[in-house]
Coordinates of C-alpha atoms in Angstrom, one line a residue:
E15 CA 13.2 -18.7 26.3
D16 CA 11.1 -21.7 25.7
D17 CA 13.1 -22.8 29.7
Q18 CA 10.9 -19.7 31.0
T19 CA 7.7 -20.7 32.2
A20 CA 4.6 -18.8 30.8
V21 CA 3.5 -15.8 32.0
D22 CA 0.9 -15.0 35.0
C23 CA -2.1 -12.2 35.0
E24 CA -4.9 -11.8 35.1
G25 CA -7.5 -12.1 32.3
K26 CA -10.1 -14.8 30.8
E27 CA -9.8 -18.6 31.9
V28 CA -9.6 -20.9 28.4
V29 CA -9.5 -24.5 27.9
G30 CA -8.6 -25.8 24.4
N31 CA -6.1 -26.2 22.6
G32 CA -3.1 -24.5 20.7
G33 CA -5.5 -22.8 17.9
D34 CA -8.2 -22.2 20.4
L35 CA -5.5 -20.7 22.7
L36 CA -4.2 -18.0 19.9
M37 CA -7.7 -17.7 18.3
E38 CA -9.0 -16.0 22.1
T39 CA -5.6 -14.3 22.1
L40 CA -7.0 -12.6 18.8
V41 CA -10.9 -12.2 19.7
A42 CA -9.6 -10.7 22.7
A43 CA -7.6 -7.9 20.5
G44 CA -11.2 -7.5 18.5
V45 CA -9.8 -9.1 15.6
N46 CA -13.3 -10.0 13.3
Y47 CA -11.7 -11.4 10.1
V48 CA -9.6 -13.9 9.0
F49 CA -8.5 -13.6 5.3
H50 CA -6.3 -17.3 4.2
G51 CA -5.6 -19.6 1.6
S52 CA -6.6 -23.5 1.1
G53 CA -5.4 -24.6 4.1
G54 CA -4.3 -27.5 3.8
G55 CA -0.9 -27.5 6.9
S56 CA -3.7 -25.2 8.7
N57 CA -6.7 -26.8 8.8
R58 CA -6.5 -27.0 12.6
F59 CA -6.4 -23.0 13.0
F60 CA -10.0 -23.8 11.6
D61 CA -11.4 -25.5 13.7
A62 CA -11.0 -23.2 16.0
I63 CA -12.4 -21.3 14.1
V64 CA -15.3 -22.5 13.1
V65 CA -17.0 -22.7 16.2
R66 CA -16.5 -19.0 16.9
P67 CA -19.0 -17.2 14.6
E68 CA -17.5 -13.6 15.5
L69 CA -14.3 -14.6 13.2
K70 CA -15.5 -13.9 9.8
N71 CA -13.5 -15.9 7.2
F72 CA -12.6 -14.4 3.6
L73 CA -10.8 -17.3 1.2
G74 CA -8.0 -16.6 -1.1
T75 CA -7.1 -18.1 -4.5
N76 CA -4.2 -17.1 -4.1
E77 CA -2.3 -16.4 -0.7
G78 CA -0.8 -12.8 -2.2
Q79 CA -4.0 -12.4 -2.2
S80 CA -5.1 -13.1 0.9
V81 CA -2.2 -10.8 2.7
A82 CA -3.4 -8.1 0.0
M83 CA -7.4 -8.3 1.5
A84 CA -5.7 -8.1 5.0
D85 CA -3.8 -5.1 3.9
G86 CA -6.3 -3.3 2.4
Y87 CA -9.0 -3.7 5.4
H88 CA -6.1 -2.4 8.0
L89 CA -5.4 0.8 5.3
A90 CA -9.2 1.6 6.1
T91 CA -9.3 1.1 9.8
G92 CA -6.5 0.7 11.5
E93 CA -7.1 -1.9 13.1
L94 CA -5.2 -5.4 12.0
G95 CA -5.1 -7.2 9.6
L96 CA -4.3 -11.4 10.6
A97 CA -3.7 -13.8 7.4
I98 CA -3.0 -17.7 7.5
I99 CA -1.7 -18.4 5.7
P100 CA -0.6 -22.4 4.5
K101 CA 3.3 -23.6 4.8
P102 CA 4.2 -24.4 0.9
G103 CA 1.8 -20.8 0.0
L104 CA 4.3 -18.1 2.1
F105 CA 5.8 -17.3 -1.0
N106 CA 3.4 -16.2 -3.0
A107 CA 2.3 -14.3 0.3
A108 CA 6.1 -12.8 0.0
S109 CA 4.7 -10.5 -2.5
N110 CA 2.3 -8.8 -1.2
I111 CA 3.6 -9.4 2.2
H112 CA 7.2 -7.2 0.7
N113 CA 4.1 -4.2 0.2
A114 CA 2.4 -4.3 3.5
L115 CA 5.9 -3.8 4.7
A116 CA 6.1 -0.7 2.1
H117 CA 3.1 0.6 3.5
R118 CA 3.7 0.0 7.2
S119 CA 0.5 -2.4 7.4
S120 CA 0.1 -4.0 10.8
L121 CA -0.7 -7.3 9.8
F122 CA -0.7 -11.1 11.2
V123 CA 0.6 -13.2 9.5
L124 CA -0.3 -17.3 10.6
T125 CA 0.9 -21.0 10.0
A126 CA 1.8 -24.5 11.5
R127 CA 4.8 -26.2 11.1
E128 CA 5.7 -29.8 11.7
N129 CA 5.3 -31.9 14.3
N130 CA 7.7 -31.7 16.9
K131 CA 8.4 -35.5 16.0
W132 CA 8.9 -35.3 13.2
S133 CA 11.3 -32.3 12.6
E134 CA 14.1 -31.0 10.9
R135 CA 14.1 -33.8 9.0
R136 CA 13.0 -31.8 5.2
G137 CA 10.5 -32.8 4.3
N138 CA 9.1 -31.9 0.8
I139 CA 7.5 -28.9 2.5
E140 CA 10.2 -28.3 5.1
V141 CA 13.3 -28.4 3.5
I142 CA 13.6 -24.6 4.6
D143 CA 13.4 -22.5 8.1
W144 CA 9.8 -20.4 7.7
E145 CA 10.3 -18.3 10.1
K146 CA 13.8 -17.3 8.6
S147 CA 12.9 -16.9 5.3
M148 CA 10.0 -14.7 6.8
D149 CA 12.0 -12.7 8.5
P150 CA 13.3 -10.3 6.2
M151 CA 9.7 -9.0 5.8
M152 CA 8.4 -8.8 9.2
K153 CA 9.6 -6.7 12.3
W154 CA 9.1 -9.4 14.0
S155 CA 9.5 -13.6 13.3
Y156 CA 8.6 -16.7 16.6
R157 CA 8.0 -20.5 16.1
M158 CA 6.0 -21.5 19.2
H159 CA 6.8 -24.5 21.0
Q160 CA 5.2 -24.1 24.3
L161 CA 1.6 -25.3 24.2
D162 CA 0.8 -22.5 27.7
R163 CA 2.6 -19.5 26.1
V164 CA 0.6 -19.2 22.9
P165 CA -1.3 -16.5 24.4
E166 CA 1.7 -14.8 25.7
F167 CA 3.7 -15.2 22.1
A168 CA -0.3 -14.3 20.0
S169 CA -0.3 -11.0 22.5
R170 CA 3.1 -10.1 21.5
A171 CA 2.9 -10.3 18.0
I172 CA 0.1 -7.5 18.1
K173 CA 1.7 -5.7 19.9
V174 CA 4.9 -5.4 17.8
A175 CA 2.1 -5.9 14.4
N176 CA 0.4 -2.4 16.1
T177 CA 3.6 -0.2 17.6
P178 CA 3.8 2.6 15.1
L179 CA 4.3 2.4 12.2
G180 CA 2.7 -1.0 12.0
G181 CA 4.0 -3.6 10.0
P182 CA 3.7 -7.5 9.3
V183 CA 4.5 -10.2 11.8
F184 CA 5.0 -13.5 11.8
L185 CA 4.1 -16.2 14.6
Q186 CA 4.1 -20.5 13.2
M187 CA 2.9 -23.1 15.8
D188 CA 4.4 -26.8 15.6
E189 CA 1.5 -28.8 14.8
D190 CA 1.4 -31.3 17.9
L191 CA 0.6 -28.4 19.9
Y192 CA -3.6 -28.6 18.6
E193 CA -2.9 -32.3 19.9
S194 CA -3.1 -31.5 23.6
E195 CA -5.2 -29.0 25.9
T196 CA -4.5 -26.6 28.0
T197 CA -5.8 -24.1 30.5
A198 CA -4.5 -20.6 30.2
V199 CA -5.1 -17.3 30.8
I200 CA -5.7 -15.0 28.0
P201 CA -4.4 -11.5 28.6
P202 CA -6.4 -7.8 27.5
Q203 CA -4.3 -6.7 24.7
D204 CA -4.4 -3.3 26.6
H205 CA -1.5 -4.0 28.6
F206 CA 0.5 -4.8 25.5
R207 CA -0.8 -1.7 24.1
V208 CA 2.4 1.1 23.5
N209 CA 2.0 4.5 23.6
A210 CA 3.4 6.1 20.3
N211 CA 3.1 9.6 21.3
V212 CA 6.1 10.2 21.2
R213 CA 6.7 14.6 21.8
P214 CA 9.8 15.8 20.4
D215 CA 12.4 17.6 21.7
P216 CA 11.2 21.6 22.1
D217 CA 14.1 23.0 21.6
R218 CA 14.9 21.0 18.3
I219 CA 11.6 22.5 17.2
I220 CA 11.9 25.7 18.6
E221 CA 15.3 25.6 15.6
A222 CA 13.0 24.6 13.3
A223 CA 10.8 26.6 13.0
R224 CA 13.6 29.2 13.8
M225 CA 14.5 27.5 10.2
L226 CA 10.6 27.8 8.7
I227 CA 10.8 31.2 9.6
E228 CA 13.6 32.5 7.7
A229 CA 14.0 30.5 4.8
E230 CA 13.7 31.9 1.6
A231 CA 12.2 29.1 0.0
P232 CA 10.8 26.2 2.1
L233 CA 9.3 23.1 1.1
I234 CA 7.9 20.5 3.0
G235 CA 7.7 16.9 2.3
V236 CA 5.6 14.3 3.6
G237 CA 5.1 10.7 3.7
L238 CA 2.6 8.3 5.3
E239 CA 3.5 9.3 9.0
I240 CA 1.5 11.7 8.6
T241 CA -1.3 9.5 7.8
K242 CA -1.0 7.1 10.4
A243 CA -0.8 9.4 12.8
G244 CA -3.5 11.6 11.6
A245 CA -2.2 14.9 11.7
Q246 CA -3.7 15.2 8.2
Q247 CA -5.2 18.5 9.3
E248 CA -2.6 20.0 11.2
I249 CA 0.4 19.5 7.7
I250 CA -2.3 21.5 5.9
E251 CA -2.3 24.0 8.8
L252 CA 1.6 23.9 8.9
A253 CA 2.0 24.7 4.9
E254 CA -1.2 27.1 4.8
L255 CA 0.2 29.1 7.9
L256 CA 3.5 30.1 6.3
G257 CA 2.7 29.7 2.8
V258 CA 4.9 27.1 1.9
P259 CA 4.5 24.7 -1.3
V260 CA 4.4 20.4 -0.1
T261 CA 5.2 17.6 -2.2
Q262 CA 4.5 14.2 -1.9
N263 CA 7.5 12.1 -0.7
L264 CA 6.9 7.5 -1.2
S265 CA 4.1 6.6 0.6
V266 CA 0.3 4.2 -0.2
H267 CA -1.3 7.1 1.4
V268 CA -2.7 10.8 0.8
D269 CA -0.8 12.7 3.0
F270 CA -2.1 16.1 1.6
P271 CA -4.6 17.2 -0.7
N272 CA -3.4 17.1 -4.2
Q273 CA -5.2 19.5 -5.4
H274 CA -4.9 22.0 -2.6
P275 CA -3.5 25.2 -4.3
L276 CA 0.5 24.5 -2.5
F277 CA 0.9 21.4 -3.8
L278 CA 3.6 21.1 -6.2
G279 CA 3.1 17.1 -6.7
A280 CA 5.1 13.9 -6.1
Y281 CA 8.4 15.3 -5.2
N282 CA 11.1 14.5 -8.1
R283 CA 14.4 15.7 -9.0
F284 CA 13.2 17.5 -12.4
L285 CA 10.8 19.7 -9.9
G286 CA 12.2 23.2 -11.0
Y287 CA 11.4 24.5 -7.7
T288 CA 13.9 21.5 -5.8
R289 CA 16.7 23.7 -7.6
E290 CA 15.2 27.1 -5.3
A291 CA 14.8 25.7 -2.3
D292 CA 16.8 26.8 0.6
L293 CA 14.9 24.1 3.3
F294 CA 13.5 21.3 3.0
M295 CA 10.9 19.8 6.0
L296 CA 11.1 16.2 5.4
I297 CA 7.9 14.9 7.8
G298 CA 7.2 11.8 8.0
A299 CA 8.8 9.9 4.4
Q300 CA 12.4 8.2 3.6
M301 CA 14.7 10.6 2.7
P302 CA 13.9 10.6 -1.6
D303 CA 16.7 9.0 -3.0
I304 CA 18.4 8.7 -6.6
G305 CA 18.3 5.1 -6.4
H306 CA 14.7 5.1 -5.1
Y307 CA 12.1 3.7 -8.7
I308 CA 9.8 6.2 -7.9
V309 CA 9.7 9.2 -6.0
T310 CA 13.3 9.8 -7.5
G311 CA 16.5 12.5 -5.1
P312 CA 18.3 13.3 -4.4
P313 CA 16.9 16.1 -1.9
P314 CA 16.9 19.7 -3.4
V315 CA 21.0 20.0 -3.2
N316 CA 20.9 23.2 -1.9
A317 CA 19.1 23.3 1.2
K318 CA 19.2 22.5 4.5
T319 CA 17.7 19.6 5.2
V320 CA 15.3 18.8 8.2
H321 CA 14.1 14.6 9.1
I322 CA 11.4 14.0 11.4
S323 CA 10.2 10.9 11.5
M324 CA 9.6 7.9 13.7
E325 CA 11.8 5.6 12.6
P326 CA 15.2 6.2 13.8
E327 CA 16.9 3.8 11.2
L328 CA 16.0 6.8 9.0
L329 CA 17.0 9.3 10.0
A330 CA 20.4 10.8 9.2
N331 CA 20.7 7.5 7.0
F332 CA 22.8 8.4 4.2
Y333 CA 22.1 12.1 3.6
P334 CA 23.5 14.8 5.5
T335 CA 20.4 16.3 7.4
E336 CA 21.3 19.8 9.2
L337 CA 18.6 19.2 11.8
S338 CA 17.3 15.4 12.6
I339 CA 14.5 14.9 15.3
M340 CA 12.2 11.4 16.2
A341 CA 8.6 12.4 17.0
N342 CA 5.7 11.3 16.3
A343 CA 4.3 13.3 12.8
K344 CA 0.7 14.9 14.3
A345 CA 2.8 15.9 18.0
A346 CA 5.7 17.3 15.6
V347 CA 3.2 19.1 13.1
S348 CA 1.2 20.3 16.3
D349 CA 4.3 21.9 18.2
L350 CA 5.6 23.6 15.1
I351 CA 3.0 25.6 14.6
E352 CA 2.4 26.6 18.3
A353 CA 6.1 27.1 17.9
V354 CA 5.9 29.3 14.6
K355 CA 3.2 31.3 16.0
S356 CA 5.7 31.7 19.5
L357 CA 9.0 32.8 17.1
A358 CA 6.3 35.6 15.6
T359 CA 3.6 37.6 15.5
K360 CA 0.7 37.1 13.2
E361 CA 1.8 40.9 11.3
R362 CA 4.9 38.8 10.4
I363 CA 3.3 35.9 9.4
A364 CA 1.3 36.8 7.4
S365 CA 3.6 38.6 5.9
I366 CA 5.8 35.5 5.2
K367 CA 3.2 34.4 4.4
A368 CA 1.6 37.1 1.9
A369 CA 5.7 37.1 0.3
R370 CA 5.6 33.3 0.0
E371 CA 2.3 32.5 -1.9
E372 CA 3.0 35.3 -4.1
K373 CA 5.8 33.5 -5.4
M374 CA 4.7 30.7 -5.3
L375 CA 0.3 30.1 -6.4
A376 CA 0.5 31.2 -9.7
R377 CA 3.7 29.1 -10.3
I378 CA 2.0 26.0 -8.6
Q379 CA -1.6 26.9 -11.0
D380 CA 0.0 27.5 -14.1
A381 CA 2.4 24.2 -13.6
R382 CA -1.2 22.4 -12.9
E383 CA -3.2 24.5 -15.9
R384 CA 0.1 23.4 -18.0
S385 CA -0.7 19.8 -16.8
I386 CA -4.0 19.9 -17.9
L387 CA -3.9 21.2 -20.8
R388 CA -1.3 18.6 -21.9
G389 CA -4.0 15.9 -20.9
R390 CA -6.8 17.0 -23.2
T391 CA -3.4 16.4 -25.8
G392 CA -5.7 13.1 -27.9
W393 CA -9.2 13.4 -25.3
D394 CA -11.5 11.8 -28.0
E395 CA -9.6 9.7 -29.3
A396 CA -8.8 6.0 -29.2
P397 CA -7.3 4.4 -28.0
I398 CA -8.6 6.7 -24.5
T399 CA -5.7 8.4 -22.5
F400 CA -5.7 8.4 -18.9
A401 CA -6.3 11.2 -18.4
R402 CA -9.5 10.8 -20.0
L403 CA -10.7 7.6 -18.5
S404 CA -9.5 9.1 -15.1
T405 CA -10.8 12.7 -14.9
E406 CA -14.1 10.5 -16.4
L407 CA -14.1 8.2 -13.0
D408 CA -13.6 10.9 -10.5
N409 CA -16.1 13.0 -12.1
A410 CA -18.4 10.2 -11.7
L411 CA -17.6 9.2 -7.9
E412 CA -19.2 10.2 -4.9
D413 CA -16.9 12.7 -2.7
D414 CA -16.2 10.1 0.0
A415 CA -15.4 7.1 -2.4
I416 CA -11.9 5.5 -2.4
V417 CA -10.3 4.4 -5.2
V418 CA -6.7 1.2 -4.2
S419 CA -4.3 1.5 -7.2
E420 CA -2.0 -0.5 -8.7
P421 CA 1.5 1.1 -9.5
L422 CA -0.5 3.3 -12.2
F423 CA 2.1 6.1 -13.5
G424 CA -0.2 9.5 -14.3
V425 CA -3.2 8.6 -12.9
P426 CA -3.2 10.0 -8.9
Q427 CA -3.7 13.6 -10.6
W428 CA -6.7 13.6 -12.5
F429 CA -8.5 12.5 -9.0
D430 CA -9.9 15.8 -6.3
L431 CA -8.1 12.8 -3.3
G432 CA -6.6 14.2 0.6
L433 CA -8.7 15.0 2.8
G434 CA -12.6 15.7 2.9
K435 CA -12.1 14.3 -1.0
K436 CA -11.3 11.4 -2.4
T437 CA -9.7 8.4 -0.9
M438 CA -6.9 7.1 -3.0
Y439 CA -4.2 3.9 -1.6
G440 CA -1.8 3.5 -3.5
P441 CA -0.1 3.5 -6.1
Q442 CA 1.6 1.1 -3.5
P443 CA 5.1 2.0 -3.3
G444 CA 6.2 -1.8 -2.8
E445 CA 6.1 -2.0 -6.1
I446 CA 4.8 -5.7 -6.2
L447 CA 1.6 -6.3 -8.9
G448 CA -1.4 -8.0 -8.8
W449 CA -2.5 -6.0 -5.0
A450 CA -5.7 -3.8 -5.4
T451 CA -8.6 -6.0 -6.3
A452 CA -7.8 -8.3 -3.0
S453 CA -7.3 -4.9 -1.4
A454 CA -10.4 -3.7 -2.4
L455 CA -12.0 -6.3 -0.9
G456 CA -10.5 -5.4 2.3
V457 CA -11.3 -1.4 2.1
K458 CA -15.3 -2.8 1.1
L459 CA -15.3 -4.8 4.6
A460 CA -14.5 -2.5 6.4
K461 CA -15.9 0.6 5.0
P462 CA -19.3 -1.5 3.3
D463 CA -21.0 2.3 3.2
K464 CA -18.5 4.0 0.8
Q465 CA -17.9 2.9 -2.9
V466 CA -15.1 2.0 -3.7
V467 CA -13.1 1.0 -7.3
A468 CA -10.3 -0.7 -7.8
I469 CA -7.9 0.3 -10.5
S470 CA -5.2 -1.7 -12.5
G471 CA -3.6 -2.3 -15.4
D472 CA -3.4 -5.1 -17.6
G473 CA -0.6 -6.8 -17.4
A474 CA -1.0 -6.4 -12.8
L475 CA -4.1 -8.5 -13.5
M476 CA -2.2 -11.3 -15.2
F477 CA 0.1 -11.5 -12.6
Q478 CA -2.3 -11.9 -9.4
N479 CA -5.7 -10.9 -8.8
N480 CA -9.1 -11.6 -6.9
L481 CA -11.9 -11.6 -9.2
W482 CA -13.3 -14.5 -7.5
A483 CA -13.8 -13.8 -3.4
L484 CA -15.2 -10.1 -5.3
S485 CA -17.4 -12.6 -6.8
R486 CA -17.9 -15.3 -4.0
Y487 CA -18.2 -12.4 -1.3
D488 CA -20.6 -10.4 -3.6
A489 CA -18.4 -7.1 -3.2
P490 CA -19.4 -4.6 -4.6
I491 CA -16.7 -3.1 -6.5
L492 CA -15.5 -1.5 -9.4
T493 CA -12.3 -2.4 -11.3
V494 CA -11.3 -0.9 -14.2
I495 CA -8.6 -2.1 -15.9
Y496 CA -6.0 0.6 -18.2
N497 CA -5.2 -1.6 -20.5
N498 CA -2.7 -1.0 -23.1
R499 CA -1.7 -4.7 -23.6
C500 CA 2.0 -3.4 -21.9
Y501 CA 4.2 -2.9 -18.7
N502 CA 4.5 0.9 -19.8
L503 CA 6.3 1.7 -16.2
N504 CA 8.9 -0.6 -17.3
R505 CA 8.7 0.3 -21.1
A506 CA 8.8 3.8 -20.3
A507 CA 12.2 3.5 -18.5
A508 CA 13.9 1.1 -20.5
F509 CA 12.9 3.0 -24.0
G510 CA 13.5 6.5 -22.4
G511 CA 17.5 5.2 -21.2
G512 CA 17.8 4.9 -24.6
G513 CA 19.3 0.7 -24.8
R514 CA 19.7 -0.7 -27.6
Q515 CA 16.2 -2.0 -27.8
A516 CA 14.9 1.2 -27.8
K517 CA 17.2 2.5 -30.6
L518 CA 16.3 -1.0 -33.0
G519 CA 12.7 -0.3 -32.3
K520 CA 12.2 -4.4 -30.3
D521 CA 10.6 -4.1 -27.3
I522 CA 11.6 -7.8 -26.4
V523 CA 10.1 -7.3 -22.4
T524 CA 7.4 -5.5 -21.7
Y525 CA 4.0 -5.9 -24.6
L526 CA 1.4 -8.0 -24.0
G527 CA -1.0 -7.9 -27.0
N528 CA -0.8 -10.9 -29.2
P529 CA -2.7 -12.4 -27.8
D530 CA -5.2 -9.1 -26.7
V531 CA -7.0 -10.6 -23.7
N532 CA -10.5 -9.4 -23.3
F533 CA -10.5 -9.0 -19.3
A534 CA -14.6 -8.8 -19.8
D535 CA -14.6 -12.4 -20.8
Y536 CA -12.1 -12.7 -18.2
A537 CA -14.5 -11.8 -15.5
R538 CA -17.5 -13.6 -16.9
A539 CA -16.2 -16.4 -16.2
F540 CA -16.4 -15.6 -12.7
K541 CA -20.1 -14.5 -12.5
I542 CA -19.1 -11.1 -12.5
D543 CA -20.9 -8.5 -15.4
A544 CA -18.0 -7.3 -17.6
E545 CA -17.7 -5.2 -20.3
V546 CA -14.8 -3.4 -22.3
V547 CA -14.6 0.0 -23.8
E548 CA -12.7 1.9 -27.0
D549 CA -14.4 4.6 -27.4
P550 CA -14.0 7.6 -25.4
A551 CA -17.9 8.7 -25.8
E552 CA -19.5 5.5 -24.7
L553 CA -16.7 6.3 -21.3
A554 CA -18.9 7.6 -18.9
G555 CA -22.0 5.2 -19.7
A556 CA -20.4 2.4 -19.1
I557 CA -18.8 3.8 -15.6
Q558 CA -22.6 4.4 -14.9
R559 CA -23.2 1.0 -16.0
G560 CA -20.7 0.0 -13.1
L561 CA -21.3 2.0 -10.7
N562 CA -25.4 1.2 -10.6
A563 CA -24.1 -2.8 -10.6
T564 CA -22.1 -1.3 -7.5
K565 CA -25.7 -0.3 -5.7
E566 CA -27.4 -3.5 -6.2
G567 CA -24.6 -5.2 -4.3
K568 CA -23.0 -6.9 -6.7
P569 CA -19.3 -6.6 -8.2
Y570 CA -18.5 -4.8 -12.1
L571 CA -15.6 -4.6 -14.1
L572 CA -14.8 -1.9 -17.1
D573 CA -11.7 -3.1 -19.5
V574 CA -10.4 0.3 -20.8
V575 CA -8.2 0.3 -23.9
V576 CA -6.5 3.2 -23.7
K577 CA -2.7 4.4 -25.1
K578 CA 0.2 3.9 -24.3
W579 CA 2.4 6.4 -22.8
G580 CA 6.4 7.2 -23.6
P581 CA 8.8 6.9 -26.7
Q582 CA 7.7 5.0 -29.5
P583 CA 3.7 4.1 -27.8
E584 CA 2.6 2.8 -31.0
D585 CA 5.2 -0.4 -31.3
T586 CA 3.8 -3.8 -31.3
Y587 CA 7.2 -5.3 -32.2
H588 CA 7.8 -8.9 -29.9
P589 CA 9.8 -11.4 -30.4
D590 CA 7.1 -13.7 -32.7
W591 CA 9.1 -17.8 -31.6
S592 CA 6.2 -20.6 -31.9
I593 CA 6.1 -23.8 -30.1
A594 CA 4.9 -25.2 -32.8
E595 CA 6.9 -24.6 -35.4
M596 CA 9.9 -26.1 -33.5
R597 CA 8.8 -29.2 -33.7
T598 CA 9.8 -31.9 -36.3
R599 CA 7.3 -34.3 -35.8
K600 CA 2.9 -33.1 -35.8
I601 CA 2.9 -35.0 -31.8

């Protein structure tokens, strides 16, 4: 490709080195914020940024946190997130690049490579081909060799990242491209914009609508393409039109209001209704699978399946599908609504809706009330339950607050989430921990006039966190730690499986007590006010103090000691190895 000449087009003429050309391309594309690591090996990019005040930069102490900040910014805006990562930090960044890939987030990950004069010598930080190592987690990767083609490849990267469904891209720039200047034209980014409003095949939509009308027990599953396409209102309208219950499938978003009367909850094989369903219409998500860590499959075993997605590799991939439709989710759902109305009279539609709602609404409400009743167990006891902490948080937050969540099982159902309600990003399906505090900074930067809360487990916060940056940049975010001194989800899965650890009552992997970490003390080291909460009666007051602090423009942290859940929750066994006692002399 490098034998080709640079593309000629109309645009802004710029004189500069590779860093200048790249940053001008990003500015022309509307990029305002840069999230980055320490700069090692990429400082020359910042020589191009320091003279461009329209680019504001935010430092993370770990490259993974830089990527998570960019991810949060994208989730809250839909705009491109830019992360500049030093080469040795790319593997640190890989954790949250993986999460961004699972979210289909539009991220531009940028780094520099060695000077061509010394290339391929496999020095200490050049022992691998970085673009090859990053490629599995990227929509596209490339190493830029030619100075005059920098705007072309940068524009292409932006295009690939932004083309729905989105995803991370990776560019490297050879360091010698900083050492000379050229004149280049920055092409208008609109010339690289791809219209993804792909309408479905009308005949297939008519067939899908007929299946929805004729089914005795239909079920709709929704996923991240609903929110990314802006189809939340349409999916509510479709469900309500025919009285069809809805489940949430893999997504970093809340794609259907979780307190809606037709919402069954997160899809899993233990939902009783999945055994009864005779039609499963999955819109904007991958098919639930028995191999998933969460949102487990299989799909309803006695149901015909209709799968709608913009990702062709997801359609008819491993599970027999009666009808596969490649389309934009908003276009597909809108056309489905019109197709249903064209196939049935208002009277018939009303009759179908009434019959289904008579069957489902009371059932869903009864299940919800039983869940609330179970959640009240131990309500006033210490340690505090997940249900009590989550409910108190939901009650204290404003109706349009944004909650950014690590993978905490049994939390979202206690919040009022969805279109016109609170927003939650997470629990993120990438499952790699240490994402929420950094992503929350990106969200708050994007939405400074909304309450933003980061919720994390104690284990997730110890993986990696962004408290230093929250303090450095006066990010008024409330961080709440669900601290049960345990990797609880892993522990429950292991003990629930009935293996040898469970039989012996010896958890040798997931217990995080001894020492019992005081995260309030940890936060204060970063100049963040914080407190530990152990008594349920003190919870509401503590949450309010945290929110008052954010109103004053400061971050705040609550370390809430919560109850473990799952089999043998009170077990604190752990291997009691002492390296000090292994010594043969005191040295």
